[in-house]
Coordinates of C-alpha atoms in Angstrom, one line a residue:
Chain P
M21 CA 0.0 0.0 0.0
S22 CA 1.3 3.5 -0.8
R23 CA 2.0 5.9 1.9
L24 CA -0.9 8.1 0.9
G25 CA -3.2 5.1 1.0
T26 CA -2.0 4.2 4.5
I27 CA -2.4 7.7 6.0
G28 CA -5.6 8.4 4.0
G29 CA -7.1 5.0 5.0
L30 CA -6.3 5.6 8.7
V31 CA -7.9 9.0 8.7
W32 CA -10.9 7.7 6.8
V33 CA -11.4 4.8 9.2
L34 CA -11.0 7.1 12.3
L35 CA -13.5 9.6 11.0
I36 CA -16.1 7.0 9.9
V37 CA -15.8 5.0 13.1
G38 CA -15.8 8.2 15.2
L39 CA -18.9 9.5 13.6
A40 CA -20.6 6.2 13.6
T41 CA -20.0 5.6 17.3
L42 CA -20.2 9.3 18.3
N43 CA -16.8 9.0 19.8
G44 CA -15.1 12.4 19.8
S45 CA -11.7 11.1 20.9
L46 CA -11.4 9.1 17.6
L47 CA -12.0 12.3 15.7
A48 CA -9.5 14.0 17.9
Y49 CA -6.8 11.3 17.3
S50 CA -7.3 11.7 13.6
L51 CA -6.3 15.3 13.7
P52 CA -2.5 14.8 13.8
L53 CA -2.9 12.6 10.7
V54 CA -5.1 15.1 9.0
A55 CA -2.5 17.9 9.7
Y56 CA 0.2 15.6 8.3
L57 CA -1.9 14.9 5.2
A58 CA -2.9 18.6 4.8
T59 CA 0.8 19.7 5.0
A60 CA 1.8 17.3 2.3
A61 CA -1.1 18.4 0.1
L62 CA -0.2 22.0 0.5
L63 CA 3.4 21.4 -0.5
R64 CA 2.6 18.9 -3.3
P65 CA 4.8 19.2 -6.3
S66 CA 3.8 20.2 -9.8
H67 CA 6.0 19.6 -12.9
K68 CA 4.5 22.6 -14.6
T69 CA 6.6 25.1 -12.9
M70 CA 9.9 23.4 -13.8
A71 CA 12.2 23.9 -16.7
G72 CA 15.5 22.5 -17.5
E73 CA 18.0 21.7 -20.2
A74 CA 21.1 19.5 -20.8
R75 CA 23.6 19.7 -23.5
L76 CA 26.6 17.9 -24.8
E77 CA 30.0 19.6 -25.0
K78 CA 30.4 18.3 -28.6
P79 CA 28.1 16.3 -30.9
S80 CA 30.7 13.8 -32.0
L81 CA 33.9 12.3 -30.8
A82 CA 36.2 9.3 -31.0
E83 CA 35.7 6.1 -29.1
G84 CA 37.5 6.1 -25.7
E85 CA 37.3 9.9 -25.4
T86 CA 35.2 11.6 -22.7
V87 CA 32.4 14.0 -23.3
R88 CA 31.2 16.6 -20.8
V89 CA 27.4 16.9 -20.2
H90 CA 26.1 20.1 -18.6
G91 CA 22.6 20.5 -17.3
R92 CA 20.5 23.0 -15.6
L93 CA 17.2 22.6 -13.6
A94 CA 15.2 25.6 -12.5
V95 CA 11.7 26.1 -10.9
T96 CA 9.7 29.2 -11.4
G97 CA 6.8 28.9 -8.9
D98 CA 6.7 27.1 -5.6
P99 CA 9.8 25.2 -4.6
L100 CA 10.0 21.5 -5.3
E101 CA 10.4 20.0 -1.8
L102 CA 12.2 16.8 -2.9
L103 CA 13.3 16.3 -6.4
D104 CA 14.9 13.1 -7.6
F105 CA 16.5 13.8 -10.9
S106 CA 18.5 11.6 -13.3
D107 CA 19.8 12.6 -16.7
L108 CA 19.0 9.6 -18.8
H109 CA 21.8 8.3 -20.9
P110 CA 22.5 5.2 -22.9
P111 CA 23.9 2.4 -20.7
A112 CA 26.7 1.9 -23.2
L113 CA 28.2 5.2 -22.0
R114 CA 29.8 5.0 -18.6
R115 CA 30.0 8.0 -16.3
S116 CA 33.6 8.8 -15.4
S117 CA 33.1 11.7 -13.0
G118 CA 30.5 14.3 -11.9
I119 CA 26.9 14.3 -10.9
E120 CA 24.2 13.0 -13.2
A121 CA 21.5 12.1 -10.6
G122 CA 20.6 13.2 -7.2
L123 CA 18.1 14.4 -4.6
I124 CA 17.6 18.1 -4.1
R125 CA 15.2 20.7 -2.7
L126 CA 14.8 23.0 -5.7
T127 CA 13.9 26.6 -5.1
P128 CA 13.4 29.5 -7.5
T129 CA 16.4 31.3 -6.1
Q130 CA 18.8 28.4 -6.4
P131 CA 18.7 26.6 -9.7
L132 CA 20.7 23.4 -10.0
E133 CA 23.6 23.2 -12.4
F134 CA 25.0 19.7 -12.8
D135 CA 27.9 18.5 -14.8
Y136 CA 29.4 15.1 -15.5
Q137 CA 31.6 13.3 -17.9
L138 CA 30.9 10.1 -19.9
R139 CA 33.3 7.7 -21.5
A140 CA 32.3 7.2 -25.1
S141 CA 31.8 3.8 -26.8
R142 CA 31.2 3.5 -30.5
G143 CA 27.7 4.1 -31.8
L144 CA 25.0 6.7 -32.3
H145 CA 23.7 7.4 -28.8
H146 CA 20.4 9.0 -28.0
F147 CA 19.8 10.9 -24.8
P148 CA 16.0 11.1 -24.2
G149 CA 15.9 13.7 -21.4
I150 CA 16.0 14.2 -17.6
H151 CA 13.9 11.9 -15.5
C152 CA 12.4 13.8 -12.6
T153 CA 10.3 12.6 -9.6
A154 CA 9.1 15.3 -7.3
T155 CA 7.4 14.6 -4.0
D156 CA 6.1 16.6 -1.1
P157 CA 8.3 16.5 2.0
F158 CA 6.4 13.5 3.4
N159 CA 6.5 11.5 0.1
L160 CA 2.7 11.2 -0.1
F161 CA 2.1 13.0 -3.4
R162 CA 4.3 12.3 -6.3
D163 CA 4.7 13.7 -9.8
E164 CA 6.9 11.9 -12.3
W165 CA 7.9 13.1 -15.7
V166 CA 10.7 13.2 -18.3
L167 CA 12.0 16.7 -19.0
P168 CA 12.7 16.8 -22.7
A169 CA 16.4 17.4 -23.3
E170 CA 17.1 15.3 -26.3
R171 CA 20.6 15.0 -27.5
T172 CA 22.4 12.8 -29.9
L173 CA 26.1 11.8 -29.7
L174 CA 28.0 10.2 -32.5
V175 CA 31.0 8.2 -31.4
R176 CA 33.4 7.3 -34.2
P177 CA 35.4 4.1 -33.9
S178 CA 38.9 4.4 -32.6
Y179 CA 41.5 3.2 -35.0
S180 CA 45.2 3.1 -35.5
A181 CA 46.8 5.2 -38.2
L182 CA 48.5 3.2 -41.0
R183 CA 51.6 4.4 -42.7
R184 CA 51.5 2.5 -45.9
M185 CA 49.8 -0.5 -47.5
N186 CA 51.1 -2.0 -50.6
I187 CA 48.6 -3.3 -53.1
S188 CA 48.8 -3.4 -56.9
P189 CA 45.3 -2.9 -58.3
L190 CA 44.2 -3.7 -61.8
R191 CA 42.8 -0.3 -62.5
T192 CA 44.0 3.1 -61.4
G193 CA 42.8 6.7 -61.8
V194 CA 44.3 9.4 -63.9
I195 CA 45.5 11.6 -61.0
A196 CA 49.0 11.0 -59.5
G197 CA 48.7 9.0 -56.4
A198 CA 50.5 6.3 -54.3
Y199 CA 49.7 3.1 -56.1
P200 CA 51.6 1.6 -59.1
A201 CA 49.7 2.0 -62.4
R202 CA 51.5 -0.8 -64.3
S203 CA 52.7 1.6 -66.9
G204 CA 56.0 3.4 -67.3
G205 CA 56.5 7.1 -66.9
P206 CA 57.5 9.5 -64.1
G207 CA 57.6 7.8 -60.8
V208 CA 59.9 6.4 -58.1
E209 CA 60.0 2.7 -58.5
F210 CA 62.1 1.2 -61.3
F211 CA 59.8 -0.3 -64.1
G212 CA 62.1 -1.1 -67.1
L213 CA 64.4 0.2 -69.8
R214 CA 63.8 1.7 -73.2
Q215 CA 66.0 3.2 -75.9
Y216 CA 67.0 6.8 -75.4
S217 CA 64.8 9.3 -77.3
A218 CA 65.7 12.9 -78.0
G219 CA 64.5 15.1 -75.2
D220 CA 64.9 12.5 -72.4
P221 CA 66.6 13.9 -69.3
M222 CA 70.2 12.8 -69.0
R223 CA 69.7 11.7 -65.4
W224 CA 67.3 9.0 -66.7
V225 CA 70.1 7.4 -68.7
N226 CA 71.1 4.0 -67.4
W227 CA 74.8 4.1 -67.9
K228 CA 75.5 0.5 -67.0
A229 CA 72.9 -0.9 -69.4
S230 CA 74.1 1.5 -72.1
A231 CA 77.8 0.4 -71.6
R232 CA 76.8 -3.2 -71.8
S233 CA 75.1 -2.6 -75.1
G234 CA 78.0 -0.7 -76.5
R235 CA 76.2 1.2 -79.2
E236 CA 72.9 2.5 -77.9
L237 CA 71.8 4.5 -74.9
F238 CA 69.1 3.2 -72.6
V239 CA 67.0 5.2 -70.2
N240 CA 65.3 4.0 -67.1
L241 CA 61.5 3.8 -67.0
F242 CA 59.7 4.3 -63.7
E243 CA 56.3 3.0 -62.7
Q244 CA 53.7 5.7 -62.7
E245 CA 51.8 6.0 -59.4
R246 CA 48.2 6.9 -59.5
V247 CA 45.2 7.1 -57.2
I248 CA 42.9 4.1 -57.1
D249 CA 39.2 3.3 -56.6
L250 CA 38.8 1.2 -53.5
G251 CA 35.7 -0.6 -52.2
L252 CA 35.7 -1.5 -48.5
I253 CA 33.2 -4.2 -47.6
V254 CA 32.6 -4.9 -43.9
D255 CA 30.9 -8.2 -43.0
A256 CA 28.3 -7.3 -40.3
R257 CA 26.5 -10.6 -40.3
A258 CA 26.0 -11.6 -36.6
H259 CA 26.5 -15.3 -37.2
S260 CA 29.9 -14.9 -39.0
N261 CA 31.2 -12.6 -36.2
A262 CA 29.8 -14.3 -33.2
V263 CA 32.1 -16.1 -30.8
F264 CA 31.2 -19.1 -28.7
G265 CA 30.4 -18.1 -25.2
G266 CA 29.4 -14.6 -26.1
G267 CA 31.3 -11.7 -27.7
S268 CA 32.1 -10.8 -31.2
V269 CA 35.0 -9.9 -33.4
Y270 CA 32.9 -7.2 -35.2
P271 CA 34.4 -4.3 -33.3
Y272 CA 37.8 -5.3 -34.7
S273 CA 36.5 -5.4 -38.2
V274 CA 35.0 -1.9 -37.8
A275 CA 38.3 -0.5 -36.4
A276 CA 40.2 -2.2 -39.3
A277 CA 37.8 -0.6 -41.8
A278 CA 38.3 2.8 -40.2
S279 CA 42.1 2.5 -40.4
L280 CA 42.0 1.5 -44.1
A281 CA 39.5 4.2 -45.0
D282 CA 41.6 6.8 -43.3
L283 CA 44.8 5.6 -45.0
F284 CA 43.4 5.4 -48.5
L285 CA 41.5 8.7 -48.3
S286 CA 44.5 10.5 -46.9
Q287 CA 46.5 9.3 -50.0
G288 CA 43.9 10.9 -52.3
N289 CA 42.1 7.7 -53.4
R290 CA 38.4 7.3 -54.0
V291 CA 36.9 5.1 -51.3
G292 CA 33.4 3.6 -50.9
L293 CA 32.1 1.5 -48.0
L294 CA 29.5 -1.2 -48.0
I295 CA 28.4 -2.7 -44.7
Y296 CA 26.8 -6.1 -45.3
G297 CA 24.7 -7.4 -42.4
S298 CA 21.0 -7.1 -41.6
H299 CA 20.8 -4.7 -44.4
L300 CA 23.1 -2.9 -46.9
D301 CA 24.6 0.3 -45.7
W302 CA 26.2 1.9 -48.7
T303 CA 28.5 4.9 -48.7
V304 CA 29.0 6.1 -52.3
P305 CA 32.7 6.3 -53.3
A306 CA 34.2 9.8 -53.1
Y307 CA 37.4 11.5 -52.2
G308 CA 38.5 13.7 -49.3
R309 CA 37.9 14.7 -45.8
L310 CA 34.1 14.9 -46.2
Q311 CA 34.1 11.3 -47.4
R312 CA 36.2 10.3 -44.4
E313 CA 33.5 11.8 -42.1
R314 CA 30.8 10.0 -44.0
I315 CA 32.6 6.7 -43.7
M316 CA 33.4 7.2 -40.0
S317 CA 29.7 8.1 -39.3
A318 CA 28.6 4.9 -41.1
L319 CA 31.1 2.9 -39.1
A320 CA 30.0 4.6 -35.9
K321 CA 26.4 3.6 -36.3
T322 CA 26.9 0.1 -37.6
T323 CA 25.8 -2.9 -35.6
E324 CA 25.8 -6.6 -36.3
G325 CA 22.6 -8.0 -37.6
E326 CA 20.9 -11.0 -39.2
S327 CA 18.8 -11.2 -42.3
R328 CA 17.5 -14.1 -44.2
V329 CA 18.4 -12.3 -47.5
F330 CA 21.9 -11.5 -46.6
E331 CA 22.6 -14.7 -44.7
Q332 CA 25.3 -15.6 -47.2
I333 CA 27.7 -13.4 -49.1
Q334 CA 26.2 -14.3 -52.5
H335 CA 24.0 -11.2 -52.5
L336 CA 26.9 -8.9 -52.3
P337 CA 25.8 -6.1 -54.8
T338 CA 28.9 -5.9 -56.9
R339 CA 27.2 -3.5 -59.3
L340 CA 27.8 -0.8 -56.8
F341 CA 31.5 -1.0 -57.6
P342 CA 32.9 -0.4 -61.1
S343 CA 34.6 -3.4 -62.7
K344 CA 38.2 -3.9 -61.7
T345 CA 37.8 -1.8 -58.6
Q346 CA 40.1 -3.0 -55.8
L347 CA 37.9 -4.6 -53.2
I348 CA 38.9 -5.2 -49.6
L349 CA 36.6 -7.5 -47.7
I350 CA 36.9 -7.5 -43.9
S351 CA 35.2 -10.7 -42.7
P352 CA 36.0 -13.7 -40.5
L353 CA 34.5 -15.7 -43.5
L354 CA 32.4 -18.8 -43.2
P355 CA 33.2 -21.9 -45.3
A356 CA 29.9 -21.3 -47.2
D357 CA 31.3 -18.0 -48.4
L358 CA 34.1 -19.5 -50.3
N359 CA 32.4 -20.2 -53.7
H360 CA 30.8 -16.8 -53.7
L361 CA 34.1 -15.0 -53.3
I362 CA 35.7 -17.1 -56.1
R363 CA 32.8 -16.2 -58.3
L364 CA 33.4 -12.5 -57.5
R365 CA 37.0 -12.9 -58.4
A366 CA 36.0 -14.4 -61.7
R367 CA 34.1 -11.2 -62.5
R368 CA 37.5 -9.5 -62.5
Y369 CA 37.3 -7.8 -59.1
P370 CA 40.7 -7.8 -57.5
L371 CA 39.9 -8.9 -54.0
L372 CA 41.9 -8.9 -50.8
V373 CA 40.3 -10.5 -47.7
I374 CA 41.3 -9.5 -44.2
S375 CA 39.9 -12.0 -41.7
P376 CA 39.9 -11.4 -38.0
D377 CA 41.0 -14.7 -36.5
R378 CA 37.8 -15.6 -34.8
D379 CA 39.0 -19.1 -33.7
Q380 CA 42.0 -17.8 -31.9
F381 CA 40.0 -15.0 -30.2
E382 CA 37.5 -17.7 -29.1
A383 CA 40.3 -20.0 -27.9
A384 CA 41.8 -17.3 -25.7
K385 CA 38.4 -16.9 -23.9
L386 CA 37.9 -20.6 -23.3
Q387 CA 39.0 -22.5 -20.2
S388 CA 41.8 -24.9 -20.9
A389 CA 40.4 -28.3 -21.7
P390 CA 42.0 -31.5 -23.0
E391 CA 39.9 -31.3 -26.2
L392 CA 41.0 -27.7 -26.9
P393 CA 44.3 -28.3 -28.7
L394 CA 42.6 -30.8 -31.0
A395 CA 39.7 -28.5 -31.7
R396 CA 42.2 -25.7 -32.3
R397 CA 44.1 -27.8 -34.8
L398 CA 41.0 -28.7 -36.7
A399 CA 39.9 -25.0 -36.8
N400 CA 43.4 -24.1 -38.1
L401 CA 43.1 -26.7 -40.8
E402 CA 39.8 -25.4 -41.9
Q403 CA 41.1 -21.8 -42.0
H404 CA 44.1 -23.0 -43.9
L405 CA 42.0 -24.8 -46.4
I406 CA 39.8 -21.7 -47.0
T407 CA 42.9 -19.5 -47.5
R408 CA 44.5 -22.0 -49.9
S409 CA 41.3 -22.4 -51.9
L410 CA 40.9 -18.6 -52.2
A411 CA 44.6 -18.2 -53.1
N412 CA 44.2 -20.7 -56.0
A413 CA 41.4 -18.5 -57.4
G414 CA 43.5 -15.4 -57.0
V415 CA 41.9 -14.1 -53.9
Y416 CA 44.4 -13.3 -51.2
R417 CA 43.4 -13.7 -47.7
L418 CA 45.2 -12.6 -44.6
L419 CA 44.3 -14.0 -41.2
W420 CA 44.6 -11.3 -38.5
D421 CA 45.6 -12.5 -35.1
L422 CA 43.6 -10.1 -33.0
E423 CA 46.2 -10.0 -30.3
L424 CA 48.3 -8.1 -32.7
P425 CA 47.4 -4.4 -33.3
F426 CA 46.1 -3.8 -36.8
E427 CA 48.9 -1.4 -37.7
H428 CA 51.5 -4.0 -36.8
F429 CA 49.6 -6.7 -38.7
I430 CA 49.5 -4.5 -41.8
E431 CA 53.2 -3.5 -41.2
Q432 CA 54.1 -7.2 -41.2
H433 CA 52.1 -8.3 -44.2
L434 CA 51.4 -5.4 -46.5
S435 CA 54.0 -2.7 -45.8
R436 CA 56.5 -3.7 -48.5
P437 CA 55.8 -5.1 -52.0
Q438 CA 55.9 -8.8 -52.1
A439 CA 55.7 -11.0 -55.0
W440 CA 52.2 -12.2 -54.4
I441 CA 51.0 -8.7 -53.6
R442 CA 52.2 -7.5 -57.0
S443 CA 50.2 -10.2 -58.6
I444 CA 46.9 -9.2 -57.0
G445 CA 44.5 -8.7 -59.8
A446 CA 47.1 -9.7 -62.4
R447 CA 45.2 -12.7 -63.5
Chain T
M241 CA 18.7 11.1 8.5
S242 CA 20.4 9.2 11.2
R243 CA 18.8 5.9 12.3
P244 CA 19.2 6.5 16.1
W245 CA 16.6 9.3 15.9
I246 CA 14.2 7.1 14.1
R247 CA 14.7 4.3 16.6
L248 CA 14.5 6.7 19.5
S249 CA 11.1 8.1 18.3
A250 CA 9.8 4.6 17.7
A251 CA 11.0 3.4 21.1
A252 CA 9.4 6.5 22.8
S253 CA 6.1 5.9 20.9
V254 CA 6.0 2.2 22.0
S255 CA 7.0 3.0 25.6
S256 CA 4.3 5.7 26.0
L257 CA 1.7 3.5 24.5
A258 CA 2.7 0.5 26.6
V259 CA 2.6 2.6 29.8
G260 CA -0.8 4.0 28.7
M261 CA -2.1 0.4 28.3
W262 CA -0.6 -0.7 31.6
L263 CA -2.2 2.3 33.4
S264 CA -5.5 1.6 31.8
G265 CA -5.3 -2.1 32.6
E266 CA -5.7 -3.0 29.0
L267 CA -3.4 -6.1 29.0
V268 CA -4.6 -7.4 25.7
W269 CA -3.8 -4.2 24.0
L270 CA -0.5 -4.1 25.9
A271 CA 0.3 -7.5 24.3
A272 CA -0.6 -6.0 20.9
V273 CA 1.8 -3.1 21.5
V274 CA 4.6 -5.5 22.5
L275 CA 3.9 -7.6 19.5
S276 CA 4.0 -4.7 17.1
A277 CA 7.2 -3.5 18.7
T278 CA 8.7 -7.0 18.2
L279 CA 7.5 -6.9 14.5
L280 CA 9.2 -3.6 14.1
V281 CA 12.5 -4.8 15.6
L282 CA 12.5 -8.0 13.5
G283 CA 11.6 -6.1 10.4
A284 CA 14.4 -3.6 10.9
W285 CA 16.8 -6.6 11.5
R286 CA 15.7 -8.4 8.4
G287 CA 15.5 -5.2 6.3
R288 CA 11.7 -5.5 5.6
R289 CA 10.4 -2.0 5.1
W290 CA 6.7 -2.9 5.2
T291 CA 7.0 -3.8 8.9
T292 CA 7.3 -0.1 9.8
T293 CA 4.0 0.7 8.1
A294 CA 2.4 -2.3 9.7
W295 CA 3.7 -1.2 13.1
F296 CA 2.5 2.3 12.5
V297 CA -1.0 1.1 11.6
L298 CA -1.1 -1.1 14.7
Q299 CA 0.0 1.8 16.9
V300 CA -2.8 4.0 15.5
T301 CA -5.3 1.2 15.9
V302 CA -4.4 0.6 19.5
V303 CA -4.6 4.4 20.3
A304 CA -8.0 4.6 18.6
A305 CA -9.3 1.5 20.3
V306 CA -8.3 2.3 23.8
G307 CA -8.6 6.1 23.7
Q308 CA -7.4 6.8 27.3
P309 CA -5.2 8.2 28.9
A310 CA -4.9 10.8 26.2
A311 CA -1.8 12.4 27.9
L312 CA 0.2 9.2 26.9
L313 CA -1.7 8.1 23.8
L314 CA -1.5 11.3 21.9
P315 CA 2.3 11.6 22.2
A316 CA 2.5 7.9 21.3
L317 CA 0.5 8.6 18.2
L318 CA 2.6 11.6 17.2
L319 CA 5.9 9.8 17.8
A320 CA 4.7 6.8 15.8
L321 CA 3.9 9.2 12.9
V322 CA 7.3 10.9 13.3
S323 CA 9.1 7.6 13.3
W324 CA 7.2 6.3 10.3
D325 CA 7.9 9.5 8.4
L326 CA 11.6 9.6 9.3
E327 CA 12.1 6.0 8.4
D328 CA 10.9 6.7 4.9
F329 CA 12.8 10.0 4.6
G330 CA 16.0 8.3 5.8
S331 CA 15.7 5.5 3.3
R332 CA 15.2 8.0 0.5
L333 CA 18.3 9.8 1.5
R334 CA 20.2 6.5 1.6
Q335 CA 19.0 5.4 -1.8
A336 CA 19.7 8.7 -3.6
P337 CA 23.0 8.5 -5.5
N338 CA 23.8 12.1 -4.4
V339 CA 22.0 14.4 -2.0
I340 CA 22.7 18.0 -2.9
D341 CA 22.9 20.2 0.2
Q342 CA 22.0 17.3 2.5
S343 CA 22.0 19.3 5.7
G344 CA 19.6 21.9 4.2
V345 CA 17.3 19.2 2.9
V346 CA 17.2 17.5 6.3
R347 CA 16.7 20.7 8.2
R348 CA 13.8 21.7 6.0
H349 CA 12.2 18.3 6.4
L350 CA 12.5 18.4 10.2
W351 CA 11.1 21.9 10.3
V352 CA 8.1 20.9 8.2
L353 CA 7.5 17.7 10.2
A354 CA 7.8 19.6 13.5
L355 CA 5.3 22.2 12.3
S356 CA 2.9 19.6 11.1
S357 CA 3.2 17.7 14.4
V358 CA 2.8 20.8 16.5
V359 CA -0.3 21.8 14.6
G360 CA -1.7 18.3 14.8
A361 CA -0.9 18.0 18.5
T362 CA -2.5 21.3 19.3
L363 CA -5.7 20.6 17.4
S364 CA -5.9 17.1 18.8
G365 CA -5.2 18.3 22.3
A366 CA -7.8 21.0 22.1
A367 CA -10.3 18.5 20.7
L368 CA -9.6 16.1 23.5
L369 CA -9.8 18.7 26.3
G370 CA -12.6 21.0 25.0
R371 CA -16.1 19.7 24.6
L372 CA -18.4 21.3 22.0
R373 CA -22.0 20.4 22.1
L374 CA -23.2 19.7 18.6
S375 CA -26.3 18.1 17.3
F376 CA -25.9 14.8 15.5
A377 CA -26.9 16.4 12.2
A378 CA -24.3 19.2 12.6
A379 CA -21.6 16.7 13.6
A380 CA -22.5 14.4 10.8
G381 CA -22.6 17.3 8.3
L382 CA -19.2 18.5 9.4
G383 CA -17.8 15.0 9.3
L384 CA -19.2 14.4 5.8
L385 CA -17.8 17.7 4.6
A386 CA -14.4 16.7 5.9
L387 CA -14.7 13.2 4.3
A388 CA -15.8 14.6 1.0
G389 CA -12.9 17.1 0.9
L390 CA -10.4 14.5 1.9
S391 CA -11.7 12.0 -0.7
R392 CA -11.6 14.5 -3.4
L393 CA -8.0 15.5 -2.5
I394 CA -6.9 11.8 -2.5
R395 CA -8.7 11.0 -5.7
T396 CA -7.1 14.0 -7.4
R397 CA -3.6 13.1 -6.3
Q398 CA -3.9 9.3 -6.9
T399 CA -4.7 9.5 -10.6
P400 CA -2.0 7.6 -12.4
T401 CA 0.9 9.9 -13.3
N402 CA 2.2 8.6 -16.5
L403 CA 5.4 10.0 -17.7
R404 CA 4.4 13.4 -18.9
S405 CA 6.4 15.9 -20.7
G406 CA 7.4 18.8 -18.7
T407 CA 7.2 22.4 -19.9

């Protein structure tokens, strides 16, 4: 029974019985309770006199940073005797310091200013408002409402900056860039030799080759470097990212995609992003810093999901990418995806697959058991088989040990030209 | 709100009521008082908050049922009310993540509670001491008026307060 029900019921019974039995003392004993009830009724709260606001220091920030929230509550009429307030915020954001909730007596002369900091985690977070519960001093009458103070916070994924990544795409753009264009001209990397023509700079002459020939002059050719078109595809299917015992490798895929997008855009390339999960989230290819913001926003909002349509990777809409566009797929990959990727390669899409090593991530979380080494070996064999099958079709797959930071992983595998990297898309 | 004050007011209420019952020779009601006090102690020990309300209702029932001597029963009733109120207020303070200007909040609450208790005690004392001859119809009319007013007040305040947008 509520407190109001208790005290009201007692007063009611005393008055009824007192009147029915003509017992004045019962009526007299009810008076302290009536006074208590009347005091509470006189000081009862009303939300209509209250105003407030809360705002975020900045509308977007990177994961792991803190954001300051500042709020103000004020009352214009009678004081609110006891006000329980709580600034509602998504549970994914954890308070690091300050006051977000409390109990106060709010008077018109002393508005409340509160301030707190939240540690951001990736996502698009919505703040609905400030939850308020006001009561009279005796907690008999209660008024509860949510003060509208809606805010939205976009938290971009945190990522590590990459220095260089060597790939050799089939098709390049016309603007000078950082990727070899498979044609001779001005550049840095040695590409070949040709006979000297009138007008060639003397510093291009290859004196050793010319001396060996004896009669003719040869000049060095360099490989032109151009910008490229890049399609980043992030696998957001929940069942391909899920890990036994809870958890997911998806946050790693998102961070890797953010690193790659940042690198390629900073080099002047045209980058598009496709997130393939419960639905398709497509960011049209473009250049520059604005595109970087678009991609980071898309990555901030993305979550894993399931869909019957996109259960397998066969519905990857390749028409979104022009033919011969360099594709980078970030996915743990399922055995069922294998044939679809081979088919994609057959349509002349140079494809590089970066697979977060889900099995190792899972094994690190499991308790040691006698069966674990054998299970681990079988999983390794399966992964090895997938990698080999893809390699035979000209799709190169790199298995990313998640204990290794992404920049170190790229440094190890893709920082300098290797024979097989140069052959990506060559077939 | 410190618990000793709540316990002190509850103990004083029980004591004055028990002494009142003893002086009136109402041994059955004395047993009820002792029983309710035991319930209160056990409830406090086991952390059951409903026992405070149950104890308060029992105290008021005993006071209303016996009625005399008023010099002991009225303070018992007031102290039970104070104890019941302070117990709720204390638990609210304990549950709040932060209490802003706690001493000011507590001071204000005690002041309002004291004012309400003094007014209640004065009215009740005057009603117990003074006798006003009223016809049954006048008494019933006044009583019904009070009941109607009280009912209306409670009905108005007990309508469900869904989460409403503030201004």
